[in-house]
């Protein structure tokens, strides 16, 4: 057990996640006490403790600090706590004190401000304690993202996301809003009725505008039957002008849901990109995590898609799945390399409370080989001619690493960049889908903070989504194109 006592609530998020990154297996308890003298006090396993006082970090004692002073205090305290934990453990974290999900967003802002590469890398390493390797990776990706986004009119354009919350089975590490298709087959058409209604409403709201990208995710969209998939794709093409759409993705995902008939339906429409996601090519692991397909099913689905003319296929892998070693990852990478996908997304396992692993109290096996797995995947991607193009991080991620997308020069997933960098309005339809509306002018909240993005969440429950669809539609109409 590790206990964190903070003088300011402002400190708790950063310090909690840094402590968890150093000690992923420890339970961490937090307490805020505005009357205590130290800014932060850590009670460590074994009875030792560590305190940070204002004078130790060169800050004056301020009874009622303003927002700027609170920010200065927060980062000074965070750096001191990090240095203590680094000294105690004998090594640091690859991403230093950065706890947010979008490190490339920080670099993108600096690039747009005209800050030089050398200054950006220096700041990441010296002020944020990020390793040279990760700082250079983030900079390379930010530059590529910046170049790709410069082709879009992000302020006037938008992207469309459509969610299908069904899967053949729910993987034990998954926390997305998805349900086993066998439990919902008698209500899929009712779900599609509501979804089609929402898509048509969004089409009317976006009248005169054309989506830059369209992304159908989930869940697993290919759990729909061919005629249901045809209805969904037909509705999208009827409601939106896709003549200038740069990318149309369907996350086919689970190979046990992919059939030739479904792929032929998809080929009828202007879909440019699909995913066939094994997560691993180790049968023992597929069985363990609840993916009811074989390695051969992955290869069959991939070759079938290629034969039918799909020339932009992504594959997802997860580093750190239970029981896997670096040798297992190398074998998986060799099998993926033989298929040669057009893009490859490599995730470090993140165990969330909503996932079955999290509910069972299990934690990711954060062994030292995670770093090797991530490194081997990067080397394999480059060997296949794939360059990194987007990056994000998650809470409770294995080894405090990151998720990286690699792609051929002209096959980068533009939607993936847009959702991470928050540069464009994304209209989202479906249960659990999250609409992000980029405001023309920031809004000042009561606390004085300015916000430039409005998030509108659809209900996650499939039953509630069906019954409350009119409410989901109305809430978006209040904010769009303001």
Coordinates of C-alpha atoms in Angstrom, one line a residue, residues 23-407:
X23 CA 4.5 0.5 -8.7
X24 CA 1.8 -1.0 -10.9
X25 CA 1.1 -3.8 -8.5
X26 CA 0.6 -1.6 -5.4
X27 CA -2.7 -0.3 -4.1
X28 CA -2.5 3.5 -4.0
X29 CA -4.6 5.6 -1.6
X30 CA -5.0 9.3 -1.9
X31 CA -6.0 12.0 0.7
X32 CA -6.2 15.8 0.3
X33 CA -5.5 17.9 3.4
X34 CA -5.3 21.6 2.8
X35 CA -4.0 22.2 6.3
X36 CA -0.9 20.0 6.1
X37 CA 2.5 21.7 5.8
X38 CA 4.2 19.6 3.1
X39 CA 2.7 20.1 -0.4
X40 CA 2.9 16.3 -0.8
X41 CA 3.8 13.4 1.4
X42 CA 4.3 9.8 0.2
X43 CA 4.0 6.9 2.6
X44 CA 5.9 4.1 0.9
X45 CA 6.0 0.3 1.4
X46 CA 8.2 -0.7 4.3
X47 CA 7.4 2.3 6.4
X48 CA 9.5 5.0 4.7
X49 CA 8.1 8.3 3.7
X50 CA 9.0 11.3 1.5
X51 CA 7.8 14.9 1.8
X52 CA 8.0 17.9 -0.5
X53 CA 7.9 21.4 1.0
X54 CA 7.6 24.7 -1.0
X55 CA 11.1 25.9 -0.1
X56 CA 12.6 22.7 -1.3
X57 CA 11.4 23.3 -4.9
X58 CA 12.1 27.1 -4.9
X59 CA 8.5 28.3 -4.5
X60 CA 7.1 30.8 -2.1
X61 CA 4.4 29.8 0.4
X62 CA 1.1 31.0 -1.1
X63 CA -2.1 30.7 0.8
X64 CA -4.5 31.3 -2.1
X65 CA -2.6 30.7 -5.3
X66 CA -4.1 31.7 -8.6
X67 CA -4.4 29.3 -11.6
X68 CA -0.9 30.1 -13.0
X69 CA 0.7 29.7 -9.6
X70 CA -1.1 26.4 -9.1
X71 CA 0.2 25.1 -12.4
X72 CA 3.8 26.1 -11.5
X73 CA 3.4 24.4 -8.1
X74 CA 1.9 21.3 -9.6
X75 CA 4.7 20.7 -12.1
X76 CA 7.4 21.6 -9.6
X77 CA 6.0 19.1 -7.1
X78 CA 5.5 16.5 -9.8
X79 CA 9.2 16.8 -10.9
X80 CA 10.4 16.4 -7.3
X81 CA 8.3 13.4 -6.7
X82 CA 9.4 11.8 -9.9
X83 CA 13.1 12.4 -9.1
X84 CA 12.6 10.7 -5.7
X85 CA 10.9 7.7 -7.2
X86 CA 13.5 7.4 -9.9
X87 CA 16.3 7.5 -7.3
X88 CA 14.4 4.9 -5.2
X89 CA 13.9 2.5 -8.1
X90 CA 17.3 3.0 -9.9
X91 CA 15.6 3.9 -13.2
X92 CA 13.0 6.2 -14.6
X93 CA 10.0 6.0 -16.9
X94 CA 10.1 6.2 -20.7
X95 CA 7.6 9.0 -20.7
X96 CA 8.9 10.7 -17.6
X97 CA 6.3 12.9 -15.8
X98 CA 3.9 13.0 -18.8
X99 CA 0.7 11.3 -17.8
X100 CA -1.7 12.5 -20.5
X101 CA -2.8 10.4 -23.4
X102 CA -1.6 12.8 -26.2
X103 CA 2.1 13.6 -25.9
X104 CA 2.2 14.4 -29.6
X105 CA -0.4 17.1 -29.1
X106 CA 2.1 19.0 -26.9
X107 CA 4.7 18.8 -29.7
X108 CA 2.2 19.8 -32.3
X109 CA 1.4 23.0 -30.4
X110 CA 5.1 23.9 -30.2
X111 CA 5.6 23.2 -33.9
X112 CA 2.7 25.5 -34.7
X113 CA 4.3 28.2 -32.5
X114 CA 7.6 27.9 -34.4
X115 CA 9.6 26.2 -31.7
X116 CA 12.7 24.4 -33.1
X117 CA 13.2 20.7 -33.1
X118 CA 16.2 21.0 -30.8
X119 CA 14.3 23.1 -28.2
X120 CA 11.3 20.7 -28.3
X121 CA 13.5 17.7 -27.7
X122 CA 15.5 19.5 -24.9
X123 CA 12.3 20.5 -23.1
X124 CA 10.9 17.0 -23.3
X125 CA 14.1 15.4 -21.9
X126 CA 15.2 18.0 -19.4
X127 CA 11.9 19.4 -18.1
X128 CA 9.6 16.3 -18.5
X129 CA 12.3 13.6 -18.1
X130 CA 11.2 11.8 -21.3
X131 CA 13.8 9.5 -22.7
X132 CA 15.6 10.6 -25.9
X133 CA 14.1 7.7 -27.8
X134 CA 10.5 8.5 -26.9
X135 CA 11.0 12.3 -27.4
X136 CA 12.3 11.6 -31.0
X137 CA 9.5 9.2 -31.7
X138 CA 6.9 11.7 -30.6
X139 CA 8.5 14.5 -32.6
X140 CA 8.7 12.3 -35.8
X141 CA 5.0 11.4 -35.4
X142 CA 3.9 15.0 -34.7
X143 CA 5.7 16.2 -37.8
X144 CA 3.9 13.6 -39.9
X145 CA 0.6 14.4 -38.4
X146 CA 1.1 18.1 -39.0
X147 CA 1.8 17.4 -42.7
X148 CA -1.2 15.2 -43.1
X149 CA -3.6 17.6 -41.3
X150 CA -2.4 20.6 -43.3
X151 CA -4.2 19.0 -46.3
X152 CA -7.6 19.4 -44.5
X153 CA -9.8 22.4 -43.7
X154 CA -10.2 21.2 -40.1
X155 CA -12.2 24.2 -39.0
X156 CA -14.9 23.8 -41.6
X157 CA -14.7 20.0 -42.2
X158 CA -15.8 17.1 -40.0
X159 CA -15.5 13.4 -39.7
X160 CA -18.2 10.8 -39.1
X161 CA -18.0 7.9 -36.6
X162 CA -20.5 5.1 -36.5
X163 CA -20.4 2.6 -33.6
X164 CA -21.6 -1.1 -33.8
X165 CA -21.6 -2.3 -30.2
X166 CA -21.5 -6.1 -30.9
X167 CA -18.7 -8.6 -30.9
X168 CA -18.5 -12.4 -31.6
X169 CA -17.4 -12.6 -27.9
X170 CA -16.0 -10.1 -25.4
X171 CA -12.2 -10.3 -25.0
X172 CA -11.1 -10.4 -21.3
X173 CA -8.9 -7.3 -21.7
X174 CA -11.6 -5.2 -23.4
X175 CA -13.4 -2.2 -21.8
X176 CA -15.2 -0.9 -24.9
X177 CA -19.0 -0.7 -25.0
X178 CA -19.6 -4.0 -26.8
X179 CA -21.8 -7.1 -26.1
X180 CA -21.8 -10.7 -27.4
X181 CA -23.8 -10.7 -30.7
X182 CA -25.5 -14.0 -29.7
X183 CA -27.3 -12.2 -26.8
X184 CA -28.6 -9.5 -29.0
X185 CA -29.5 -11.0 -32.4
X186 CA -33.2 -10.5 -31.9
X187 CA -32.6 -6.7 -31.3
X188 CA -29.9 -5.9 -33.9
X189 CA -32.5 -4.7 -36.4
X190 CA -34.1 -2.5 -33.7
X191 CA -30.6 -1.1 -33.0
X192 CA -30.1 -0.4 -36.7
X193 CA -33.5 1.3 -36.9
X194 CA -32.3 3.8 -34.2
X195 CA -28.8 4.1 -35.7
X196 CA -30.2 4.8 -39.2
X197 CA -32.4 7.5 -37.6
X198 CA -29.4 9.1 -36.0
X199 CA -27.3 9.0 -39.1
X200 CA -30.1 10.5 -41.2
X201 CA -30.4 13.3 -38.6
X202 CA -26.7 14.0 -38.7
X203 CA -26.8 14.1 -42.5
X204 CA -29.5 16.8 -42.3
X205 CA -27.5 18.7 -39.7
X206 CA -24.4 18.6 -41.8
X207 CA -26.2 19.6 -45.0
X208 CA -23.8 21.3 -47.4
X209 CA -20.7 19.9 -45.7
X210 CA -18.7 16.8 -46.7
X211 CA -17.0 14.5 -44.3
X212 CA -13.2 14.2 -44.6
X213 CA -13.2 10.8 -43.1
X214 CA -15.8 8.1 -42.1
X215 CA -15.0 5.4 -39.5
X216 CA -17.2 2.5 -38.6
X217 CA -16.0 0.9 -35.4
X218 CA -17.2 -0.8 -32.4
X219 CA -17.3 -3.6 -31.2
X220 CA -17.1 -5.4 -34.5
X221 CA -19.0 -4.0 -37.4
X222 CA -18.8 -7.3 -39.3
X223 CA -20.9 -9.0 -36.7
X224 CA -23.8 -7.6 -38.7
X225 CA -25.3 -9.9 -41.3
X226 CA -24.6 -9.0 -45.0
X227 CA -28.0 -7.4 -45.5
X228 CA -27.7 -5.4 -42.3
X229 CA -24.2 -4.2 -43.3
X230 CA -25.6 -3.3 -46.7
X231 CA -28.4 -1.2 -45.0
X232 CA -25.9 0.6 -42.8
X233 CA -23.5 1.5 -45.7
X234 CA -26.3 2.4 -48.0
X235 CA -27.7 4.8 -45.4
X236 CA -24.3 6.5 -45.0
X237 CA -23.7 7.0 -48.7
X238 CA -27.3 8.2 -49.1
X239 CA -27.1 10.8 -46.3
X240 CA -23.5 12.2 -46.9
X241 CA -21.7 13.4 -50.0
X242 CA -18.6 11.2 -50.0
X243 CA -17.1 12.4 -53.3
X244 CA -14.2 14.2 -51.6
X245 CA -13.9 11.9 -48.5
X246 CA -10.2 11.0 -48.1
X247 CA -10.7 7.9 -46.1
X248 CA -13.6 5.5 -45.3
X249 CA -12.7 2.8 -42.7
X250 CA -14.5 -0.3 -41.5
X251 CA -13.0 -2.0 -38.6
X252 CA -13.7 -5.5 -39.6
X253 CA -11.6 -6.6 -36.7
X254 CA -12.4 -10.1 -35.6
X255 CA -11.5 -12.6 -38.3
X256 CA -14.3 -15.0 -37.0
X257 CA -16.8 -12.4 -38.1
X258 CA -15.5 -11.9 -41.7
X259 CA -17.0 -13.8 -44.6
X260 CA -16.6 -13.4 -48.3
X261 CA -20.2 -12.3 -48.6
X262 CA -19.7 -9.5 -46.1
X263 CA -16.5 -8.3 -47.8
X264 CA -18.3 -8.2 -51.2
X265 CA -21.0 -6.0 -49.6
X266 CA -18.3 -3.7 -48.3
X267 CA -16.7 -3.6 -51.8
X268 CA -19.9 -2.1 -53.2
X269 CA -19.3 1.1 -51.3
X270 CA -16.5 3.6 -51.3
X271 CA -14.7 2.0 -48.4
X272 CA -10.9 2.6 -48.6
X273 CA -9.6 0.9 -45.5
X274 CA -10.4 -2.1 -43.3
X275 CA -8.9 -3.8 -40.3
X276 CA -8.2 -7.5 -39.7
X277 CA -7.1 -7.6 -36.1
X278 CA -5.5 -10.7 -34.6
X279 CA -4.0 -8.9 -31.5
X280 CA -1.6 -11.9 -31.3
X281 CA -0.7 -14.9 -33.6
X282 CA -0.2 -17.2 -30.6
X283 CA -3.1 -19.7 -30.4
X284 CA -2.5 -20.3 -26.6
X285 CA -3.1 -16.6 -26.0
X286 CA -6.1 -16.3 -28.3
X287 CA -7.7 -19.1 -26.3
X288 CA -6.8 -17.5 -23.0
X289 CA -8.2 -14.1 -23.7
X290 CA -11.5 -15.3 -25.2
X291 CA -11.0 -14.7 -28.9
X292 CA -12.8 -17.6 -30.5
X293 CA -10.8 -17.8 -33.7
X294 CA -7.5 -19.4 -34.8
X295 CA -4.3 -18.1 -36.3
X296 CA -5.4 -19.7 -39.5
X297 CA -8.7 -17.7 -39.4
X298 CA -6.6 -14.5 -39.4
X299 CA -4.6 -15.6 -42.4
X300 CA -7.7 -16.8 -44.2
X301 CA -9.6 -13.5 -43.7
X302 CA -6.5 -11.4 -44.7
X303 CA -5.9 -13.3 -47.9
X304 CA -9.6 -13.2 -48.8
X305 CA -9.7 -9.5 -48.4
X306 CA -6.6 -9.1 -50.6
X307 CA -8.1 -11.3 -53.3
X308 CA -11.3 -9.2 -53.3
X309 CA -9.2 -6.0 -53.9
X310 CA -8.7 -4.4 -50.5
X311 CA -5.4 -2.6 -50.8
X312 CA -5.3 -0.8 -47.4
X313 CA -5.5 -3.3 -44.6
X314 CA -4.6 -2.6 -41.0
X315 CA -3.7 -5.1 -38.4
X316 CA -3.6 -4.6 -34.6
X317 CA -1.3 -6.3 -32.1
X318 CA -1.1 -6.1 -28.3
X319 CA 2.2 -6.2 -26.4
X320 CA 2.0 -7.6 -22.9
X321 CA -0.9 -10.1 -23.2
X322 CA -0.9 -12.6 -20.3
X323 CA 1.8 -15.2 -20.5
X324 CA 3.4 -13.9 -23.6
X325 CA 7.2 -13.4 -23.9
X326 CA 9.3 -11.4 -26.3
X327 CA 9.9 -14.7 -28.2
X328 CA 6.1 -15.0 -28.7
X329 CA 5.9 -11.4 -30.0
X330 CA 8.8 -12.1 -32.4
X331 CA 6.9 -15.1 -33.8
X332 CA 3.7 -13.1 -34.1
X333 CA 5.6 -10.3 -35.9
X334 CA 7.1 -12.9 -38.3
X335 CA 3.7 -14.2 -39.2
X336 CA 2.3 -10.6 -39.7
X337 CA 5.3 -9.7 -41.8
X338 CA 4.6 -12.6 -44.1
X339 CA 1.1 -11.1 -44.7
X340 CA 2.5 -7.6 -45.1
X341 CA -0.4 -5.3 -44.0
X342 CA -0.5 -1.7 -45.2
X343 CA -0.6 -0.5 -41.6
X344 CA 0.1 -1.9 -38.2
X345 CA -1.0 -0.6 -34.8
X346 CA 0.9 -1.9 -31.8
X347 CA -0.8 -1.4 -28.4
X348 CA 0.7 -1.9 -25.0
X349 CA -1.9 -3.8 -22.9
X350 CA -4.0 -1.5 -20.7
X351 CA -6.1 -3.2 -18.0
X352 CA -9.2 -1.1 -17.2
X353 CA -11.8 -1.6 -14.4
X354 CA -14.5 -2.2 -17.0
X355 CA -12.6 -5.1 -18.6
X356 CA -13.0 -8.6 -17.2
X357 CA -9.3 -8.7 -16.3
X358 CA -9.8 -5.5 -14.2
X359 CA -13.0 -6.8 -12.6
X360 CA -11.2 -10.0 -11.5
X361 CA -8.5 -7.8 -9.9
X362 CA -5.9 -8.9 -12.4
X363 CA -3.1 -6.6 -13.5
X364 CA -1.0 -6.7 -16.6
X365 CA 2.2 -8.8 -16.3
X366 CA 4.6 -5.9 -16.4
X367 CA 7.7 -7.9 -17.0
X368 CA 10.9 -6.5 -18.4
X369 CA 10.3 -8.0 -21.9
X370 CA 7.5 -5.4 -22.7
X371 CA 10.2 -3.0 -23.8
X372 CA 11.7 -5.6 -26.0
X373 CA 8.3 -6.4 -27.5
X374 CA 7.6 -2.7 -28.3
X375 CA 11.1 -2.3 -29.8
X376 CA 10.8 -5.4 -31.9
X377 CA 7.4 -4.3 -33.2
X378 CA 8.9 -0.9 -34.2
X379 CA 11.8 -2.6 -36.0
X380 CA 9.4 -5.0 -37.8
X381 CA 7.2 -2.2 -38.9
X382 CA 10.1 -0.2 -40.4
X383 CA 11.4 -3.4 -42.1
X384 CA 8.0 -3.6 -43.9
X385 CA 8.3 0.0 -44.9
X386 CA 5.8 1.3 -42.4
X387 CA 6.6 4.6 -40.6
X388 CA 5.0 5.7 -37.3
X389 CA 2.2 8.2 -37.9
X390 CA 0.1 8.4 -34.7
X391 CA 0.6 7.7 -31.0
X392 CA -1.5 7.8 -27.8
X393 CA -1.2 6.5 -24.3
X394 CA -3.8 5.1 -21.8
X395 CA -4.2 4.8 -18.1
X396 CA -2.9 1.6 -16.6
X397 CA -0.8 0.8 -19.7
X398 CA 1.7 -1.9 -19.5
X399 CA 5.2 -0.7 -18.7
X400 CA 4.1 2.9 -19.0
X401 CA 4.5 2.6 -22.8
X402 CA 2.3 3.7 -25.6
X403 CA 0.2 2.7 -28.6
X404 CA 1.7 3.5 -32.0
X405 CA 0.3 3.3 -35.5
X406 CA 2.7 2.5 -38.4
X407 CA 1.7 2.9 -42.1

